[in-house]
């Protein structure tokens, strides 16, 4: 592909390298430094004039620093006369702060703020995966391609769970019901739902299981897990209800605070996450964590965007 440059931020260099390799391209040279007061400085080591530029930066690790680095990289490309700048954000930062409710009447809708920042910095296009709330796409005045991990999840289930035809797909909360029913329909299996009540953020008060999981393999599916209180409580609920095995499949494995110790103590057969967030250190501490590589999906989205082709094929298929 001509007139294309792919650069990686400092949040997830391994994923950036894999995406570039899938495209048959060299990852562009960019140098990121910090001044003694913590300010970020970004300098591109090659010309981007007239190029179609793709910057890979995930919302993980030092989220605020990495978000600022992405904004600076976008601005630097626009100032250097790049033809088009696309931000590839596998895990969108601040996606959980997408609305106000009666308990947070004076809170910021921070996902909208981040959308504004990306637009003002000069981004022409956004590619992301499994937004926490699909309406976040409407926060932007520029095109947003929200890709789905579902095709890769279906492939993993069929390749790694021998008794998948007798499984039941479970949503750990009501908000994920649509995601779970879609997967259950494509597998032609049943689904169940866990209703949870929270006393406060990251703390679940009680859970109610709706559905029959007795003597069946249960597959918990969610878009993200942070402290893992919800999915670990859900796993215990499923085991006590008679499930033979419990798997958890998550798009974004944030795994902060006590998450890893909770997973180690819970009754999971495996906790499967995509590599939208680096998991190398977590795998060393927890043998239950397995990875679905989504670099090929992001790379194909970049290729199709660059060539002016439809991206919707990726909503239901894993590229070969």
CSV table of C-alpha atoms in Angstrom, one decimal:
chain,number,residue,atom,x,y,z
A,1,UNK,CA,0.0,0.0,0.0
A,2,UNK,CA,1.4,3.4,-1.0
A,3,UNK,CA,1.1,6.7,0.9
A,4,UNK,CA,0.5,5.0,4.3
A,5,UNK,CA,2.4,5.3,7.5
A,6,UNK,CA,1.7,3.4,10.8
A,7,UNK,CA,3.0,4.6,14.1
A,8,UNK,CA,2.7,3.2,17.6
A,9,UNK,CA,2.4,5.1,20.8
A,10,UNK,CA,4.0,3.9,24.0
A,11,UNK,CA,0.9,2.3,25.5
A,12,UNK,CA,1.0,-1.0,23.6
A,13,UNK,CA,4.1,-1.4,21.4
A,14,UNK,CA,3.6,-5.1,20.9
A,15,UNK,CA,0.2,-4.7,19.3
A,16,UNK,CA,1.5,-1.8,17.1
A,17,UNK,CA,4.3,-4.1,15.8
A,18,UNK,CA,1.8,-6.9,15.1
A,19,UNK,CA,-0.6,-4.6,13.2
A,20,UNK,CA,2.3,-3.3,11.1
A,21,UNK,CA,3.5,-6.9,10.4
A,22,UNK,CA,0.0,-7.9,9.3
A,23,UNK,CA,0.0,-5.0,6.9
A,24,UNK,CA,3.4,-5.9,5.6
A,25,UNK,CA,4.7,-2.5,6.6
A,26,UNK,CA,7.4,-1.1,8.8
A,27,UNK,CA,6.3,0.7,12.0
A,28,UNK,CA,7.2,4.4,11.6
A,29,UNK,CA,9.9,6.0,13.8
A,30,UNK,CA,8.6,8.2,16.6
A,31,UNK,CA,10.5,9.4,19.6
A,32,UNK,CA,8.6,10.2,22.8
A,33,UNK,CA,10.3,11.9,25.7
A,34,UNK,CA,9.3,13.7,28.9
A,35,UNK,CA,10.6,16.9,30.3
A,36,UNK,CA,11.6,17.0,34.0
A,37,UNK,CA,8.2,18.4,34.9
A,38,UNK,CA,6.4,15.5,33.2
A,39,UNK,CA,5.4,17.2,30.0
A,40,UNK,CA,5.3,14.9,26.9
A,41,UNK,CA,7.3,15.7,23.8
A,42,UNK,CA,6.8,13.8,20.6
A,43,UNK,CA,8.9,14.0,17.4
A,44,UNK,CA,8.4,11.9,14.2
A,45,UNK,CA,11.6,10.6,12.7
A,46,UNK,CA,10.3,10.6,9.1
A,47,UNK,CA,8.2,12.6,6.7
A,48,UNK,CA,4.4,12.3,6.8
A,49,UNK,CA,3.6,15.0,4.2
A,50,UNK,CA,0.7,13.8,2.1
A,51,UNK,CA,0.6,10.4,3.8
A,52,UNK,CA,-2.4,8.5,5.2
A,53,UNK,CA,-1.3,8.2,8.9
A,54,UNK,CA,-2.5,5.6,11.4
A,55,UNK,CA,-1.5,6.0,15.1
A,56,UNK,CA,-2.1,3.0,17.4
A,57,UNK,CA,-2.6,4.0,21.0
A,58,UNK,CA,-4.7,2.0,23.5
A,59,UNK,CA,-6.4,3.5,26.6
A,60,UNK,CA,-4.5,1.5,29.2
A,61,UNK,CA,-1.5,1.8,31.5
A,62,UNK,CA,-0.9,5.4,32.4
A,63,UNK,CA,-4.1,6.4,30.8
A,64,UNK,CA,-3.9,10.2,31.1
A,65,UNK,CA,-0.3,10.3,29.9
A,66,UNK,CA,-1.1,8.0,27.0
A,67,UNK,CA,-4.1,10.0,26.0
A,68,UNK,CA,-2.1,13.2,26.0
A,69,UNK,CA,0.6,11.5,24.0
A,70,UNK,CA,-2.0,10.5,21.4
A,71,UNK,CA,-3.3,14.0,21.1
A,72,UNK,CA,0.2,15.4,20.6
A,73,UNK,CA,1.0,12.8,18.0
A,74,UNK,CA,-2.2,13.6,16.0
A,75,UNK,CA,-1.4,17.3,16.2
A,76,UNK,CA,2.2,16.8,15.2
A,77,UNK,CA,1.1,14.9,12.1
A,78,UNK,CA,-1.4,17.5,11.0
A,79,UNK,CA,1.2,20.3,11.5
A,80,UNK,CA,3.6,18.2,9.4
A,81,UNK,CA,1.0,18.2,6.5
A,82,UNK,CA,-0.3,14.6,6.8
A,83,UNK,CA,-3.1,14.0,4.3
A,84,UNK,CA,-5.3,12.1,6.8
A,85,UNK,CA,-4.8,11.0,10.4
A,86,UNK,CA,-6.6,8.1,11.9
A,87,UNK,CA,-6.4,7.2,15.6
A,88,UNK,CA,-6.6,3.5,16.2
A,89,UNK,CA,-7.7,3.2,19.8
A,90,UNK,CA,-8.3,-0.5,20.6
A,91,UNK,CA,-9.5,0.3,24.1
A,92,UNK,CA,-11.2,3.7,24.3
A,93,UNK,CA,-10.3,5.6,27.4
A,94,UNK,CA,-13.0,7.0,29.7
A,95,UNK,CA,-15.7,5.0,27.9
A,96,UNK,CA,-17.5,4.1,31.2
A,97,UNK,CA,-18.2,7.8,31.8
A,98,UNK,CA,-20.6,8.1,29.0
A,99,UNK,CA,-23.7,9.5,30.7
A,100,UNK,CA,-25.1,11.2,33.8
A,101,UNK,CA,-27.6,9.5,36.1
A,102,UNK,CA,-29.5,10.6,39.2
A,103,UNK,CA,-26.7,9.5,41.5
A,104,UNK,CA,-24.1,11.5,39.5
A,105,UNK,CA,-26.0,14.6,38.6
A,106,UNK,CA,-22.9,16.8,38.7
A,107,UNK,CA,-20.5,14.4,37.0
A,108,UNK,CA,-18.8,15.0,33.7
A,109,UNK,CA,-19.7,13.0,30.6
A,110,UNK,CA,-16.0,12.4,30.1
A,111,UNK,CA,-16.3,10.1,27.0
A,112,UNK,CA,-17.8,13.1,25.2
A,113,UNK,CA,-14.9,15.3,26.4
A,114,UNK,CA,-12.3,12.8,25.1
A,115,UNK,CA,-14.2,12.7,21.8
A,116,UNK,CA,-14.0,16.5,21.6
A,117,UNK,CA,-10.3,16.5,22.4
A,118,UNK,CA,-9.5,14.0,19.6
A,119,UNK,CA,-11.5,16.0,17.1
A,120,UNK,CA,-9.9,19.3,18.1
A,121,UNK,CA,-6.4,17.8,17.9
A,122,UNK,CA,-7.0,17.0,14.2
A,123,UNK,CA,-8.0,13.4,14.0
A,124,UNK,CA,-10.0,12.7,10.8
A,125,UNK,CA,-11.2,9.2,11.7
A,126,UNK,CA,-11.3,6.9,14.7
A,127,UNK,CA,-11.0,3.1,14.7
A,128,UNK,CA,-11.8,1.4,18.1
A,129,UNK,CA,-13.2,-1.9,19.4
A,130,UNK,CA,-16.2,-2.8,21.5
A,131,UNK,CA,-17.1,0.6,22.9
A,132,UNK,CA,-18.6,0.3,26.4
A,133,UNK,CA,-21.6,2.1,25.0
A,134,UNK,CA,-22.3,2.3,21.3
A,135,UNK,CA,-23.7,5.8,21.5
A,136,UNK,CA,-20.2,7.1,22.1
A,137,UNK,CA,-19.9,7.0,18.3
A,138,UNK,CA,-22.5,9.8,18.3
A,139,UNK,CA,-20.2,12.0,20.5
A,140,UNK,CA,-17.9,12.5,17.4
A,141,UNK,CA,-18.3,14.8,14.4
A,142,UNK,CA,-15.9,12.6,12.5
A,143,UNK,CA,-16.3,9.0,11.3
A,144,UNK,CA,-15.9,6.3,13.9
A,145,UNK,CA,-15.5,2.6,13.1
A,146,UNK,CA,-16.5,0.5,16.2
A,147,UNK,CA,-15.2,-3.0,15.5
A,148,UNK,CA,-16.4,-6.0,17.4
A,149,UNK,CA,-14.5,-8.9,19.0
A,150,UNK,CA,-17.5,-11.2,18.6
A,151,UNK,CA,-16.3,-13.0,15.5
A,152,UNK,CA,-12.9,-13.8,17.2
A,153,UNK,CA,-14.8,-14.8,20.4
A,154,UNK,CA,-17.0,-17.2,18.4
A,155,UNK,CA,-13.9,-18.7,16.7
A,156,UNK,CA,-12.2,-19.2,20.1
A,157,UNK,CA,-15.2,-20.9,21.6
A,158,UNK,CA,-15.5,-23.4,18.7
A,159,UNK,CA,-11.8,-24.1,18.6
A,160,UNK,CA,-11.2,-24.4,22.4
A,161,UNK,CA,-14.4,-25.7,24.1
A,162,UNK,CA,-15.1,-29.2,22.9
A,163,UNK,CA,-18.6,-29.3,24.4
A,164,UNK,CA,-19.6,-25.8,23.2
A,165,UNK,CA,-22.9,-27.1,21.6
A,166,UNK,CA,-24.1,-27.8,25.1
A,167,UNK,CA,-22.9,-24.5,26.7
A,168,UNK,CA,-24.9,-21.6,27.9
A,169,UNK,CA,-23.8,-18.0,27.4
A,170,UNK,CA,-24.2,-15.8,30.4
A,171,UNK,CA,-24.2,-12.0,30.8
A,172,UNK,CA,-22.9,-10.8,34.2
A,173,UNK,CA,-25.3,-7.8,34.1
A,174,UNK,CA,-28.4,-6.6,32.3
A,175,UNK,CA,-26.4,-4.1,30.2
A,176,UNK,CA,-24.6,-6.9,28.3
A,177,UNK,CA,-27.8,-8.8,27.4
A,178,UNK,CA,-27.7,-7.7,23.8
A,179,UNK,CA,-24.1,-8.8,23.4
A,180,UNK,CA,-24.7,-12.2,24.9
A,181,UNK,CA,-27.9,-12.9,23.0
A,182,UNK,CA,-26.1,-12.2,19.7
A,183,UNK,CA,-23.4,-14.7,20.6
A,184,UNK,CA,-25.9,-17.3,21.8
A,185,UNK,CA,-27.9,-16.9,18.6
A,186,UNK,CA,-24.9,-17.4,16.4
A,187,UNK,CA,-23.9,-20.5,18.4
A,188,UNK,CA,-27.5,-21.7,18.5
A,189,UNK,CA,-27.3,-22.2,22.3
A,190,UNK,CA,-29.2,-20.8,25.3
A,191,UNK,CA,-28.4,-17.8,27.3
A,192,UNK,CA,-28.7,-16.6,30.9
A,193,UNK,CA,-28.6,-13.3,32.7
A,194,UNK,CA,-27.3,-12.3,36.1
A,195,UNK,CA,-29.0,-9.2,37.6
A,196,UNK,CA,-26.6,-7.3,39.9
A,197,UNK,CA,-27.2,-4.5,42.4
A,198,UNK,CA,-24.4,-2.2,43.3
A,199,UNK,CA,-23.9,-0.3,46.6
A,200,UNK,CA,-21.3,1.8,44.8
A,201,UNK,CA,-18.9,1.7,41.9
A,202,UNK,CA,-16.7,-1.4,41.7
A,203,UNK,CA,-18.7,-3.0,44.5
A,204,UNK,CA,-21.5,-5.5,43.9
A,205,UNK,CA,-24.2,-5.9,46.6
A,206,UNK,CA,-26.1,-9.0,45.5
A,207,UNK,CA,-26.7,-11.1,42.3
A,208,UNK,CA,-29.7,-13.0,40.9
A,209,UNK,CA,-29.3,-15.7,38.2
A,210,UNK,CA,-32.0,-15.9,35.6
A,211,UNK,CA,-31.7,-19.1,33.6
A,212,UNK,CA,-30.8,-22.8,34.1
A,213,UNK,CA,-27.1,-23.6,34.0
A,214,UNK,CA,-27.1,-26.9,35.8
A,215,UNK,CA,-24.8,-29.5,34.3
A,216,UNK,CA,-23.7,-27.2,31.5
A,217,UNK,CA,-20.6,-25.3,30.5
A,218,UNK,CA,-21.2,-21.6,31.3
A,219,UNK,CA,-19.5,-18.9,29.3
A,220,UNK,CA,-19.5,-15.4,30.8
A,221,UNK,CA,-19.2,-12.7,28.2
A,222,UNK,CA,-18.5,-9.0,28.9
A,223,UNK,CA,-16.8,-6.1,27.2
A,224,UNK,CA,-14.4,-5.3,30.0
A,225,UNK,CA,-13.3,-6.3,33.5
A,226,UNK,CA,-11.6,-3.9,35.8
A,227,UNK,CA,-11.3,-5.1,39.4
A,228,UNK,CA,-13.1,-8.4,38.4
A,229,UNK,CA,-15.5,-8.3,41.4
A,230,UNK,CA,-18.5,-8.8,39.1
A,231,UNK,CA,-17.2,-11.7,37.0
A,232,UNK,CA,-15.7,-13.5,40.0
A,233,UNK,CA,-19.0,-13.2,41.9
A,234,UNK,CA,-20.8,-14.3,38.8
A,235,UNK,CA,-18.5,-17.4,38.5
A,236,UNK,CA,-19.2,-18.4,42.1
A,237,UNK,CA,-22.9,-18.0,41.4
A,238,UNK,CA,-22.7,-20.2,38.3
A,239,UNK,CA,-20.7,-22.9,40.1
A,240,UNK,CA,-23.1,-23.0,43.0
A,241,UNK,CA,-26.0,-23.2,40.5
A,242,UNK,CA,-24.5,-26.4,39.0
A,243,UNK,CA,-22.3,-25.4,36.1
A,244,UNK,CA,-19.7,-28.0,35.2
A,245,UNK,CA,-17.1,-25.4,33.9
A,246,UNK,CA,-17.0,-21.6,33.8
A,247,UNK,CA,-15.2,-19.6,31.3
A,248,UNK,CA,-15.0,-15.8,31.1
A,249,UNK,CA,-14.4,-14.1,27.8
A,250,UNK,CA,-13.7,-10.3,27.8
A,251,UNK,CA,-12.7,-7.8,25.2
A,252,UNK,CA,-10.8,-5.5,27.5
A,253,UNK,CA,-8.9,-7.0,30.4
A,254,UNK,CA,-8.1,-4.0,32.5
A,255,UNK,CA,-7.3,-6.1,35.6
A,256,UNK,CA,-6.5,-3.4,38.2
A,257,UNK,CA,-6.3,-3.6,42.0
A,258,UNK,CA,-7.1,-7.0,43.3
A,259,UNK,CA,-8.3,-8.4,40.0
A,260,UNK,CA,-5.5,-11.0,39.4
A,261,UNK,CA,-5.8,-12.5,43.0
A,262,UNK,CA,-9.6,-12.6,42.6
A,263,UNK,CA,-9.3,-14.5,39.3
A,264,UNK,CA,-6.8,-17.0,40.9
A,265,UNK,CA,-9.2,-17.7,43.7
A,266,UNK,CA,-12.3,-18.0,41.5
A,267,UNK,CA,-13.6,-21.2,39.9
A,268,UNK,CA,-12.7,-20.3,36.3
A,269,UNK,CA,-11.5,-22.9,33.8
A,270,UNK,CA,-10.0,-19.9,31.8
A,271,UNK,CA,-10.3,-16.1,31.6
A,272,UNK,CA,-10.0,-15.2,27.9
A,273,UNK,CA,-9.2,-11.6,26.9
A,274,UNK,CA,-8.2,-9.9,23.6
A,275,UNK,CA,-4.9,-8.1,23.4
A,276,UNK,CA,-6.4,-4.6,23.2
A,277,UNK,CA,-4.5,-4.1,26.5
A,278,UNK,CA,-1.0,-5.7,27.2
A,279,UNK,CA,-1.3,-8.8,29.3
A,280,UNK,CA,2.3,-10.1,29.6
A,281,UNK,CA,2.7,-9.3,33.3
A,282,UNK,CA,-0.8,-10.6,34.2
A,283,UNK,CA,-0.1,-13.9,32.4
A,284,UNK,CA,3.0,-14.4,34.6
A,285,UNK,CA,0.8,-14.0,37.7
A,286,UNK,CA,-2.2,-16.0,36.5
A,287,UNK,CA,-2.1,-19.1,34.4
A,288,UNK,CA,-5.9,-18.9,33.8
A,289,UNK,CA,-5.5,-15.9,31.4
A,290,UNK,CA,-5.5,-16.7,27.7
A,291,UNK,CA,-5.2,-14.3,24.8
A,292,UNK,CA,-7.2,-13.8,21.6
A,293,UNK,CA,-5.1,-11.8,19.1
A,294,UNK,CA,-7.1,-9.1,17.4
A,295,UNK,CA,-4.2,-7.5,15.5
A,296,UNK,CA,-5.4,-9.0,12.2
A,297,UNK,CA,-8.8,-7.4,12.7
A,298,UNK,CA,-7.4,-3.9,13.3
A,299,UNK,CA,-4.9,-4.3,10.5
A,300,UNK,CA,-7.7,-5.3,8.0
A,301,UNK,CA,-9.7,-2.4,9.2
A,302,UNK,CA,-6.7,-0.1,8.4
A,303,UNK,CA,-6.2,-1.7,5.0
A,304,UNK,CA,-9.9,-1.4,4.1
A,305,UNK,CA,-10.1,2.2,5.3
A,306,UNK,CA,-7.0,3.1,3.3
A,307,UNK,CA,-8.3,1.5,0.1
A,308,UNK,CA,-11.8,3.0,0.5
A,309,UNK,CA,-13.4,-0.5,1.1
A,310,UNK,CA,-16.3,-1.4,3.4
A,311,UNK,CA,-15.4,-2.2,7.0
A,312,UNK,CA,-18.7,-3.9,7.9
A,313,UNK,CA,-17.4,-7.3,6.7
A,314,UNK,CA,-15.4,-7.4,9.9
A,315,UNK,CA,-18.5,-7.1,12.1
A,316,UNK,CA,-19.3,-10.8,11.4
A,317,UNK,CA,-16.0,-12.3,10.1
A,318,UNK,CA,-12.4,-12.8,11.2
A,319,UNK,CA,-10.1,-12.0,8.3
A,320,UNK,CA,-7.8,-14.9,7.2
